[in-house]
Coordinates of C-alpha atoms in Angstrom, one line a residue:
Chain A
X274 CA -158.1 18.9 111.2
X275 CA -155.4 16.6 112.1
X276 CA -154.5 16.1 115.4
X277 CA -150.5 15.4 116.0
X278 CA -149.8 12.9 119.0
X279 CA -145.8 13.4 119.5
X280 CA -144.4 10.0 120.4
X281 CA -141.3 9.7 122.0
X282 CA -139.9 6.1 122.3
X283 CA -137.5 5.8 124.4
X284 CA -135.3 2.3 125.0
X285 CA -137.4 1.2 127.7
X286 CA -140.0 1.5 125.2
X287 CA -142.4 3.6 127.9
X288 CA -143.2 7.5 126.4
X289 CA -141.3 9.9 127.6
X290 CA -142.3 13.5 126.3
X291 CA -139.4 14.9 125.1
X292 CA -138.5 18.7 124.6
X293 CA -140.6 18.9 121.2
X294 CA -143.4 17.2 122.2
X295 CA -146.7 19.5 122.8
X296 CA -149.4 18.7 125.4
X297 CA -152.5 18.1 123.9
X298 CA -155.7 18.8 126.3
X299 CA -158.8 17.1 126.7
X300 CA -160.8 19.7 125.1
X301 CA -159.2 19.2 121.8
X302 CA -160.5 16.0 121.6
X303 CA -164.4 17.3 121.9
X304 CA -166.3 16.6 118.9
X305 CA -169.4 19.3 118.0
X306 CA -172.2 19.1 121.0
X307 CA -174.6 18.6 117.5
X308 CA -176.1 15.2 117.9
X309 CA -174.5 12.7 115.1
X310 CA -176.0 13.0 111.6
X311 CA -175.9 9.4 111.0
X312 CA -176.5 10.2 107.3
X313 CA -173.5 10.5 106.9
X314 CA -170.4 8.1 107.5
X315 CA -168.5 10.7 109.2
X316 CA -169.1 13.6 112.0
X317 CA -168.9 16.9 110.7
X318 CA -165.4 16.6 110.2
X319 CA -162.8 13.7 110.0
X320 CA -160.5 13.6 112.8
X321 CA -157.7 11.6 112.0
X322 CA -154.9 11.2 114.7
X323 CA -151.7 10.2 113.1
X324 CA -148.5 9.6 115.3
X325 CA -144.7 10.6 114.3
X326 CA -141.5 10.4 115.8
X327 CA -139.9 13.3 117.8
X328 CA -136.4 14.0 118.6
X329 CA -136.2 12.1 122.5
X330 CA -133.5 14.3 124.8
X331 CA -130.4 12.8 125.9
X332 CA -130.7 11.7 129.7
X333 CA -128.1 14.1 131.0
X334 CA -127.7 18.4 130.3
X335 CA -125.6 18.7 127.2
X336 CA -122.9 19.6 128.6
X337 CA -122.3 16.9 131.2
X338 CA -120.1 14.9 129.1
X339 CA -117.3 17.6 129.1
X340 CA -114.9 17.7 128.7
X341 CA -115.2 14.4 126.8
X342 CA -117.5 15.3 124.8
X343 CA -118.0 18.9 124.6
X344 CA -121.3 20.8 124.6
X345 CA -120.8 22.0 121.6
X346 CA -120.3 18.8 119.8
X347 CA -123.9 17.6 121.5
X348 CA -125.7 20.7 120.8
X349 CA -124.9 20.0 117.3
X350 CA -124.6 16.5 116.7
X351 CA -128.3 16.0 118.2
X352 CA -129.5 19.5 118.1
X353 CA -128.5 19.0 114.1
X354 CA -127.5 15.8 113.1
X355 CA -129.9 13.6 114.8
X356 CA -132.7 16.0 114.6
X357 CA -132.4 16.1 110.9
X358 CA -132.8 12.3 110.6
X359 CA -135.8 12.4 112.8
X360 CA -137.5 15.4 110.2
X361 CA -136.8 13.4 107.5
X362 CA -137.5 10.1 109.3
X363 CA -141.3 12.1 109.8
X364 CA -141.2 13.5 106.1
X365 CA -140.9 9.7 104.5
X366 CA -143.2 8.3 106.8
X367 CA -145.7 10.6 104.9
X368 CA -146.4 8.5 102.4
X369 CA -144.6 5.4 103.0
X370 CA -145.7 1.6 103.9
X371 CA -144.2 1.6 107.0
X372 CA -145.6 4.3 109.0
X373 CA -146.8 2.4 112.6
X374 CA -144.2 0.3 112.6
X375 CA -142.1 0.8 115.8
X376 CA -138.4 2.0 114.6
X377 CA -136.9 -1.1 115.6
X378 CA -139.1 -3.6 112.9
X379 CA -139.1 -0.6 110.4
X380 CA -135.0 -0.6 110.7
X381 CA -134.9 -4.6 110.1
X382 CA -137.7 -4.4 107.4
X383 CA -136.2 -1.4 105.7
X384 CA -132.8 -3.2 105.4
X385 CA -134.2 -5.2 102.8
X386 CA -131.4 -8.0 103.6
X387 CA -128.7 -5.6 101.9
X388 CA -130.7 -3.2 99.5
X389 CA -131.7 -0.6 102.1
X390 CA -135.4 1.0 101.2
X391 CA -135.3 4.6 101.1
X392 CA -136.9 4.9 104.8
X393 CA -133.7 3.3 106.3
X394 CA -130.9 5.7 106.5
X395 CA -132.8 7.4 108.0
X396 CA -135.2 5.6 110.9
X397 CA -131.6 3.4 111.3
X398 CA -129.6 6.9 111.9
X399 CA -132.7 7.9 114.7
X400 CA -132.8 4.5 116.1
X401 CA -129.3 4.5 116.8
X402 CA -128.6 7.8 117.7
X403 CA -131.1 7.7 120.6
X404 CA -129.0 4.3 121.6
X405 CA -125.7 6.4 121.2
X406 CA -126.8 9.1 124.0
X407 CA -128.0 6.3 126.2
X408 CA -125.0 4.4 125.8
X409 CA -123.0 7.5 127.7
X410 CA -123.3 9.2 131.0
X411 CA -121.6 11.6 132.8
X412 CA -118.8 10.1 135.0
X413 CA -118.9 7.2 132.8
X414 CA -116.4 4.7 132.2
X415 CA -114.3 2.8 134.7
X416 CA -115.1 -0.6 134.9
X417 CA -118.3 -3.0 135.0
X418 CA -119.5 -4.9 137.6
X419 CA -121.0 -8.2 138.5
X420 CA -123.1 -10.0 136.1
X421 CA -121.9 -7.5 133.0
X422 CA -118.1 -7.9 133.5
X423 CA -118.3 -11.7 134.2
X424 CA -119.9 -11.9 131.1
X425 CA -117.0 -9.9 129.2
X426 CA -114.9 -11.6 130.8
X427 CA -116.7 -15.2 129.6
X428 CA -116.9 -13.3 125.9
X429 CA -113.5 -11.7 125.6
X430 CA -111.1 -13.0 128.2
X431 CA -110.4 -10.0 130.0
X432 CA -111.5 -6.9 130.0
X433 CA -108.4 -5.1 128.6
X434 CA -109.3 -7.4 125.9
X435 CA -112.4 -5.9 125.2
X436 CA -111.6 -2.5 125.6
X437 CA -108.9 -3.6 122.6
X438 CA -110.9 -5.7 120.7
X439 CA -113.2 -2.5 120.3
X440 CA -110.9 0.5 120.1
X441 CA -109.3 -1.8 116.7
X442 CA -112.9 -2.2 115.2
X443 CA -113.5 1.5 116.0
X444 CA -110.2 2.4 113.9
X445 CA -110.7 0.0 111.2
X446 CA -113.9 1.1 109.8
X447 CA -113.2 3.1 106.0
X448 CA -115.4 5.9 106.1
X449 CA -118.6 7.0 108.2
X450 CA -120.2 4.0 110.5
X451 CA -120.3 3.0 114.1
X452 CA -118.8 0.5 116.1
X453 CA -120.9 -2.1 118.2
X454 CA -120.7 -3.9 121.5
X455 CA -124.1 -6.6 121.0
X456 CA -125.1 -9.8 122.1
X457 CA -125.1 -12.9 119.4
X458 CA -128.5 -14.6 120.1
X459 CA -127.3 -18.0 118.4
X460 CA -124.1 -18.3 119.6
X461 CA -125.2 -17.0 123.3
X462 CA -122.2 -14.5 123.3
X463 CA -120.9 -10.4 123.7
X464 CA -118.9 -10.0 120.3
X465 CA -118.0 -6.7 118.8
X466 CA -117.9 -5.5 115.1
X467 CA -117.8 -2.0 113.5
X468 CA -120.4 -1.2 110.9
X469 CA -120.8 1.1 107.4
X470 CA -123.3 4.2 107.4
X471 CA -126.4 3.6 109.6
X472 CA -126.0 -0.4 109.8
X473 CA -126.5 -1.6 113.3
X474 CA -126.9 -5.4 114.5
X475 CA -130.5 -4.9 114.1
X476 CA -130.6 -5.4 110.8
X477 CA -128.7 -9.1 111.2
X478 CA -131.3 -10.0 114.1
X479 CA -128.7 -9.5 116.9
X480 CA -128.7 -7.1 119.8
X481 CA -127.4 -4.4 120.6
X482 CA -125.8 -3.5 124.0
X483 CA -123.2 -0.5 123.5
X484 CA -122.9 1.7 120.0
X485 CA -120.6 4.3 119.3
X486 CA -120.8 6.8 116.5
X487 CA -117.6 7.1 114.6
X488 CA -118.9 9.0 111.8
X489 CA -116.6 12.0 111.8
X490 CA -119.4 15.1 112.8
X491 CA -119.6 12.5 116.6
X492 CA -116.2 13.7 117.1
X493 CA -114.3 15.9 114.5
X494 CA -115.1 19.4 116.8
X495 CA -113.2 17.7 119.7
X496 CA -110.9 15.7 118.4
X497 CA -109.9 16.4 114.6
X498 CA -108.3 13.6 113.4
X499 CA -107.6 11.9 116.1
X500 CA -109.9 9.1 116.5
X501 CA -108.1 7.0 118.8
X502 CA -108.4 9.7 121.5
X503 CA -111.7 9.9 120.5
X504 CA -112.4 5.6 121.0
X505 CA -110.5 5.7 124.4
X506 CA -112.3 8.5 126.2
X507 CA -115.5 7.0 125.4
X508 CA -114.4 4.0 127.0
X509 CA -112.7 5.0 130.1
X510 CA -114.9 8.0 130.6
X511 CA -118.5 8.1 128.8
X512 CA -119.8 4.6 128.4
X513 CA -122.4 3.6 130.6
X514 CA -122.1 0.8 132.4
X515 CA -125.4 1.4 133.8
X516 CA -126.9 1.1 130.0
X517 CA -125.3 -2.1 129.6
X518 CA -126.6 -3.6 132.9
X519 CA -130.2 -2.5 131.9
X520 CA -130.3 -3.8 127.9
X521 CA -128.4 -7.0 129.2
X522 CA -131.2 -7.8 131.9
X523 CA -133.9 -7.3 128.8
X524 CA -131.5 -9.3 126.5
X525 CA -132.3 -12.1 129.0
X526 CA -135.7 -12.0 128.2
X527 CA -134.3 -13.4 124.5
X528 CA -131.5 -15.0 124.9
X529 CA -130.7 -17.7 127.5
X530 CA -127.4 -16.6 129.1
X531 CA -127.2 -19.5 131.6
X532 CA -127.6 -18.8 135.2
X533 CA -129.2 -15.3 135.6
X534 CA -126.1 -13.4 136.8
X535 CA -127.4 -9.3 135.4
X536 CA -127.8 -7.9 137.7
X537 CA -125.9 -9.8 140.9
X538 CA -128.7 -10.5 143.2
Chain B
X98 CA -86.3 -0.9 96.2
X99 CA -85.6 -4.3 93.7
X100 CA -86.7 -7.6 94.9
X101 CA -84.8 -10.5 92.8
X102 CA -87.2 -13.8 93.8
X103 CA -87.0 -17.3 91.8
X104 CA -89.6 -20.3 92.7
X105 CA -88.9 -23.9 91.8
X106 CA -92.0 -25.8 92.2
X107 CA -90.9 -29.3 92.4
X108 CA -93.1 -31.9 90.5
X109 CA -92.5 -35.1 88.0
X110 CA -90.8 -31.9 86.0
X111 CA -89.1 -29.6 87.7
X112 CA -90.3 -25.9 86.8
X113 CA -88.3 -23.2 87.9
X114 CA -89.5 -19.5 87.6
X115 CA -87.2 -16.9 87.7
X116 CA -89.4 -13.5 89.0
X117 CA -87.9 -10.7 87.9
X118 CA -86.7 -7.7 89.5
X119 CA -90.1 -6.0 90.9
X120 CA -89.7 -2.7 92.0
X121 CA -92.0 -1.4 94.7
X122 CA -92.9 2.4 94.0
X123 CA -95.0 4.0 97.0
X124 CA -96.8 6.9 97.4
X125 CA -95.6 10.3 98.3
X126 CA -98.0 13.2 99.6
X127 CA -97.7 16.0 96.8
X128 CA -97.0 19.0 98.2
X129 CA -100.4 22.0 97.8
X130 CA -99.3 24.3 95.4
X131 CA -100.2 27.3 97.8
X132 CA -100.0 28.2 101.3
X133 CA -102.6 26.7 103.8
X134 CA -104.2 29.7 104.4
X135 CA -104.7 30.8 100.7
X136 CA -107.7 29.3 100.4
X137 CA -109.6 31.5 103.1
X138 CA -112.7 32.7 103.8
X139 CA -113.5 29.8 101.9
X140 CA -111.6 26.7 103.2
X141 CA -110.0 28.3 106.4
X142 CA -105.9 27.3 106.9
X143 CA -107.0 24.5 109.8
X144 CA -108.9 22.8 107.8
X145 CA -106.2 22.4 104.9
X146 CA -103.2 22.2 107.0
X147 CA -105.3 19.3 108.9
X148 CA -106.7 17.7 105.4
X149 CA -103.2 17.5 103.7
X150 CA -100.7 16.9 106.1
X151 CA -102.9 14.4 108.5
X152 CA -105.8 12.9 106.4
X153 CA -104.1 12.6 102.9
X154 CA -100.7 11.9 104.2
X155 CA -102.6 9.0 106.2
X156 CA -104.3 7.8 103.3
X157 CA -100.4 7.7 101.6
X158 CA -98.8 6.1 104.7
X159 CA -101.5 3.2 104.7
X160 CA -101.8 2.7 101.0
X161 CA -97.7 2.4 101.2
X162 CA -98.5 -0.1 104.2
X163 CA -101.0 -1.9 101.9
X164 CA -98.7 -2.2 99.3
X165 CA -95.9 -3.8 100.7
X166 CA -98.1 -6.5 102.2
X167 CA -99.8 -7.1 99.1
X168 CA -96.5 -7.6 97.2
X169 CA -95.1 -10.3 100.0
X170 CA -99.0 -12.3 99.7
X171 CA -98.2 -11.9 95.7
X172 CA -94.7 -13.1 95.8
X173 CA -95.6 -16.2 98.4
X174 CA -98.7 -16.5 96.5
X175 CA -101.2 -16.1 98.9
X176 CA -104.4 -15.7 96.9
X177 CA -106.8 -15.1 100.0
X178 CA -104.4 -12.2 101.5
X179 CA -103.5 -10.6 98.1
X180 CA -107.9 -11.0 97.5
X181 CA -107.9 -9.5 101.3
X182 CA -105.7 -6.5 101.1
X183 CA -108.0 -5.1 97.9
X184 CA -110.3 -3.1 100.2
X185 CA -107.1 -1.2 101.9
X186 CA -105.2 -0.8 98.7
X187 CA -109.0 0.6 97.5
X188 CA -109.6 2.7 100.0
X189 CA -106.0 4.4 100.4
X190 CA -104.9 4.4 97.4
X191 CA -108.1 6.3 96.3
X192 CA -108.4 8.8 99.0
X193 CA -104.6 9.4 97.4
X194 CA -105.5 9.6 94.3
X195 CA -109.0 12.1 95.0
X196 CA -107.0 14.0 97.5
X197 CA -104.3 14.8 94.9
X198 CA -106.9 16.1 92.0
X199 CA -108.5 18.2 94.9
X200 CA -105.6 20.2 95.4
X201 CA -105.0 20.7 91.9
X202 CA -108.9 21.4 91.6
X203 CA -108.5 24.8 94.4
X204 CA -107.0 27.6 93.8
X205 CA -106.5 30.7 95.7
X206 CA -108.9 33.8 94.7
X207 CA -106.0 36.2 93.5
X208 CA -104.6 34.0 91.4
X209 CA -107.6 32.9 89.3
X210 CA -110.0 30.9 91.5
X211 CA -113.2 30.6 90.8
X212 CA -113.1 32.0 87.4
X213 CA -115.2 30.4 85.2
X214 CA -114.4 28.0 82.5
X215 CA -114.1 29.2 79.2
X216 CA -113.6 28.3 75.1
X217 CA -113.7 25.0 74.8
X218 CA -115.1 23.3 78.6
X219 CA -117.1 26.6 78.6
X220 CA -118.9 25.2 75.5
X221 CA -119.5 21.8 76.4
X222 CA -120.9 22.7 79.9
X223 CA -123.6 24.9 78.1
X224 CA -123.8 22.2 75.5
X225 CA -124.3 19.2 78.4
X226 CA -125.9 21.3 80.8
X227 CA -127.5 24.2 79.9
X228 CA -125.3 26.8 81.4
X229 CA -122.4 26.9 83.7
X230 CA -125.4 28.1 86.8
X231 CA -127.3 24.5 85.6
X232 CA -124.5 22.8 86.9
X233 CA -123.1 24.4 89.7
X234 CA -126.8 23.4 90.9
X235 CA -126.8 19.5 89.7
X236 CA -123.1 18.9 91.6
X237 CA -124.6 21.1 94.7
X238 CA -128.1 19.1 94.6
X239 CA -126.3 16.0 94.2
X240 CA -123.5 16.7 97.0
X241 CA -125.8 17.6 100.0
X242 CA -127.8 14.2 99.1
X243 CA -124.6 12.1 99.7
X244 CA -125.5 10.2 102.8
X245 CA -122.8 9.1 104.2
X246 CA -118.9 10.0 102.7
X247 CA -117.8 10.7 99.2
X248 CA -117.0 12.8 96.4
X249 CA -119.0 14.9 93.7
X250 CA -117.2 14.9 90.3
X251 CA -117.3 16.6 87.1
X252 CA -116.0 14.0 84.8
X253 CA -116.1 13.8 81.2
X254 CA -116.4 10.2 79.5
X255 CA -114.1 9.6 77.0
X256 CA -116.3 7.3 74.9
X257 CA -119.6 9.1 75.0
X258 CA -117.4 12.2 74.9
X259 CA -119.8 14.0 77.0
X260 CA -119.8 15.5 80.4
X261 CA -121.7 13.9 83.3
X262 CA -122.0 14.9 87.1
X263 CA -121.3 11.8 89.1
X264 CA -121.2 10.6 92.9
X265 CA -118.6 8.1 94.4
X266 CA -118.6 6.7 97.9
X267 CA -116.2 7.2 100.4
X268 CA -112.8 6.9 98.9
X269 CA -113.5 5.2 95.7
X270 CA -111.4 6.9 92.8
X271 CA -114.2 7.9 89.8
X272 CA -113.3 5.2 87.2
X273 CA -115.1 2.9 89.7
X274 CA -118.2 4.4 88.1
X275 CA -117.1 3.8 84.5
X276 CA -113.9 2.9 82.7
X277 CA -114.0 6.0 80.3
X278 CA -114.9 8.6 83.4
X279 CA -111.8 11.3 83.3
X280 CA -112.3 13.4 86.0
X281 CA -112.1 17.2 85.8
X282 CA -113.1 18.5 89.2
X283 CA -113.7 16.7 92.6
X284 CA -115.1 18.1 95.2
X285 CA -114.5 15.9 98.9
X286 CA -117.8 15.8 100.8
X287 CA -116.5 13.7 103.7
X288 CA -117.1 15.9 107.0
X289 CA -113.7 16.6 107.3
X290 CA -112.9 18.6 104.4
X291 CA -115.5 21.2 106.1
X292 CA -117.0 20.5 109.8
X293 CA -114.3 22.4 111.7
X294 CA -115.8 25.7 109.6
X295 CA -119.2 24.9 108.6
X296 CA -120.4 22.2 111.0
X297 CA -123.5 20.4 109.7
X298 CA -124.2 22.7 107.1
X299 CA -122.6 21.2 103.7
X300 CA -124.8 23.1 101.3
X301 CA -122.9 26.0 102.6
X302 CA -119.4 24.4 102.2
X303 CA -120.7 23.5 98.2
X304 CA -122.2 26.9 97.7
X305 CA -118.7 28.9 98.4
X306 CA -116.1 26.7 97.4
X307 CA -116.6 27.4 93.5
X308 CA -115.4 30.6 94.6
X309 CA -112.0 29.0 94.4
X310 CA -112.5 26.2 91.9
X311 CA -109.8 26.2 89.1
X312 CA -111.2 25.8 86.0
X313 CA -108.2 26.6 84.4
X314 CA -107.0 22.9 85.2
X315 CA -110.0 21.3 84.7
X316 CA -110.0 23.0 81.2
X317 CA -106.4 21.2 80.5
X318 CA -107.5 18.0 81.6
X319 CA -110.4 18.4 79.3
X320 CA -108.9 19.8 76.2
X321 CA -106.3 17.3 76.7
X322 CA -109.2 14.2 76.7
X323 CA -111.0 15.4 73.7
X324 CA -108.7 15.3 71.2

């Protein structure tokens, strides 16, 4: 009998226990009353608890980025989308080497320095889809605060310039990918850059602070072609600043930004 | 539109090159030889009207845009723009090119679409694939595993004179998988050619639209190679 522990990692790396997760009880882990036959290597039968990855829930109702982002579009971009890469995310990790890793070293490891492993489209599509909900909130948008918009302001000048520098990367990816806001460990700095596929700055060691999907299912339903609509309703009504505040204090823990300014005391 | 440009490069000789007249000739978007809506239930009128005049006609207008800056980096000789612009003139140029053998590949149910091939392409499909079924199934199988954006083709190789089922990404034109790849039939897998109509589910999109494939072109394009 296998028993199925349903982890749900979540950015805070704490388990959260999403919609699909089921609640094991204690019982279930009671072996036979029978004392041990110690004759054997094993108990009467050979529990093995094996751990997989589940499809976490958004941190908002589905349709609480309308009309932005419409319910629809959610229900099926994570209902569908994301959910599939988490099955088959499950379905590799089977039989492959890197079951136990957490998603973020699988990601890295998978990427094989440019000749992705089989297991990477796929734990790189659930890794950053789970950071593409969290990088939105209802009544998103606006402007940063404090620590976080000194910061752009240090890394981009202003923060028009930002908000230009990546609504162009957004519109200049060729095909499906995503388009980043992370921080540059070496250089100490916010930089943005649009990506191919499932590529995030994870797999060149940097991290990540906003991401936006611009594969065309993220926002074809709302927008149809029009991706630019798309890019700026993100940014001046989804993104959350919030987010950003949170994954720039842990980006702190790595990266020496100076004088500890995230959050504003 | 005739550029006249001569270069004297001034040295211990003097060397003067006359360019000659280079004409620039841009893209157009081809016009679908049947109404938008003539493709439904299969590919509903939206999702043609939005895939010909917004997405091709894009890839036209930025492939034209591409063009004219590559010829100014090739007549001042800039070597790292004209080696920079390749990715644009790629990527435009061959969603032009795929974009105008997908129209050509569709045809409207009452006026012969999704008849099957016969004579001749009939023959080699059942020769290279077993039966027409066996490969309906391969480009099917092979279009839902595209990760990402592409095109499924049917293409015959000139050389091997064979026919082979292959897979390009995103807008790269088929000869980028072989010199002597002609291709017969393209089928777009990028979410736009479908999502308005059959959301995630692109086994369903690859399932109906033989129902208006037209194999009467491919057969042309294929008698014509195997001479």
């Amino acid at each position: 009998m296998v028993l199925q522990l349903v982890m749900a990692p979540n950015w805070c790396g704490c388990g959260v226990a999403s919609a699909n997760s089921t609640k094991i009880s204690t019982n279930a882990f009671k072996m036979s009353s029978n004392r041990f036959n110690f004759s054997k290597p094993y108990p009467g039968r050979a529990y093995r608890v094996t751990a997989y990855y589940s499809l976490t829930t958004p941190p908002y109702e589905l349709d609480a980025l309308e009309p932005y982002m419409s319910k629809r579009t959610v229900e099926i971009h994570w209902g569908k989308h994301h959910n599939e890469h988490v099955e088959r995310l499950n379905k590799h990790l089977k039989t492959s080497a890197f079951y136990g890793h957490t998603l973020e070293e699988m990601v890295k490891a998978t990427y094989n320095n440019g000749s992705p492993l089989v297991e990477f489209n796929d734990s790189s599509s659930v890794w950053s889809h789970d950071f593409f909900w969290e990088s939105m909130q209802p009544n998103g948008g606006s402007m940063p605060k404090g620590g976080v918009l000194d910061q752009i302001e240090k890394d981009f000048g202003t923060f028009t310039n930002f908000k230009d520098e990546f609504t162009f990367a957004a519109l200049s990816i060729f095909g499906p990918g995503w388009v980043w806001l992370y921080l540059k460990k070496n250089e100490r700095k916010l930089a943005v850059a649009p990506t191919q596929n499932a590529i995030s700055p994870l797999v060149w060691g940097d991290i990540p602070i906003i991401g936006l999907d611009m594969w065309e299912h993220a926002y074809y339903l709302d927008y149809k072609d029009d991706r630019s609509a798309y890019v700026n309703n993100f940014l001046d009504h989804l993104v959350s600043w919030h987010s950003v505040m949170v994954r720039m204090m842990r980006a702190e823990a790595f990266v020496n930004l100076g004088e500890p300014k995230i959050p504003v005391a | 539109m005739a550029l006249l440009r001569s270069i004297a490069i001034s040295s211990n000789k003097t060397i003067t090159l006359a360019r000659s007249a280079r004409s620039l000739t841009t893209a157009t978007l081809p016009p679908l030889p049947y109404s938008y809506d003539a493709l439904e239930p299969v590919i509903s009128g939206e999702i043609m009207m939005l895939h010909h005049q917004k997405h091709h006609q894009t890839y036209v207008t930025n492939y034209n845009s591409a063009l004219e800056l590559l010829h100014t980096a090739m007549d001042k000789g800039d070597v790292s723009a004209v080696v920079g612009l390749q990715s644009a003139v790629k990527f435009n140029g061959g969603g032009h090119i795929n974009h105008s053998i997908f129209w050509k590949n569709l045809r409207p149910v009452n006026a012969g679409g999704g008849e099957p091939p016969h004579k001749k392409l009939g023959w080699q499909i059942d020769t290279d694939f077993g039966s027409f079924n066996a490969l309906i199934s391969k480009m099917n199988a092979e279009g839902a595993a595209l990760q990402g954006s592409g095109w499924v083709w049917l293409a015959f190789d000139k050389e091997l004179k064979r026919l082979k089922v292959e897979t390009t990404a995103n807008q790269d034109p088929l000869v980028t998988k072989g010199a002597t790849l002609v291709p017969l039939l393209g089928i777009d897998v990028w979410e736009h050619a479908y999502y308005l109509q059959y959301k995630n589910v692109k086994l369903e999109y690859l399932k109906n639209i033989w129902k208006i494939i037209n194999w009467e072109y491919a057969g042309e394009v294929y008698e014509k190679e195997a001479q």
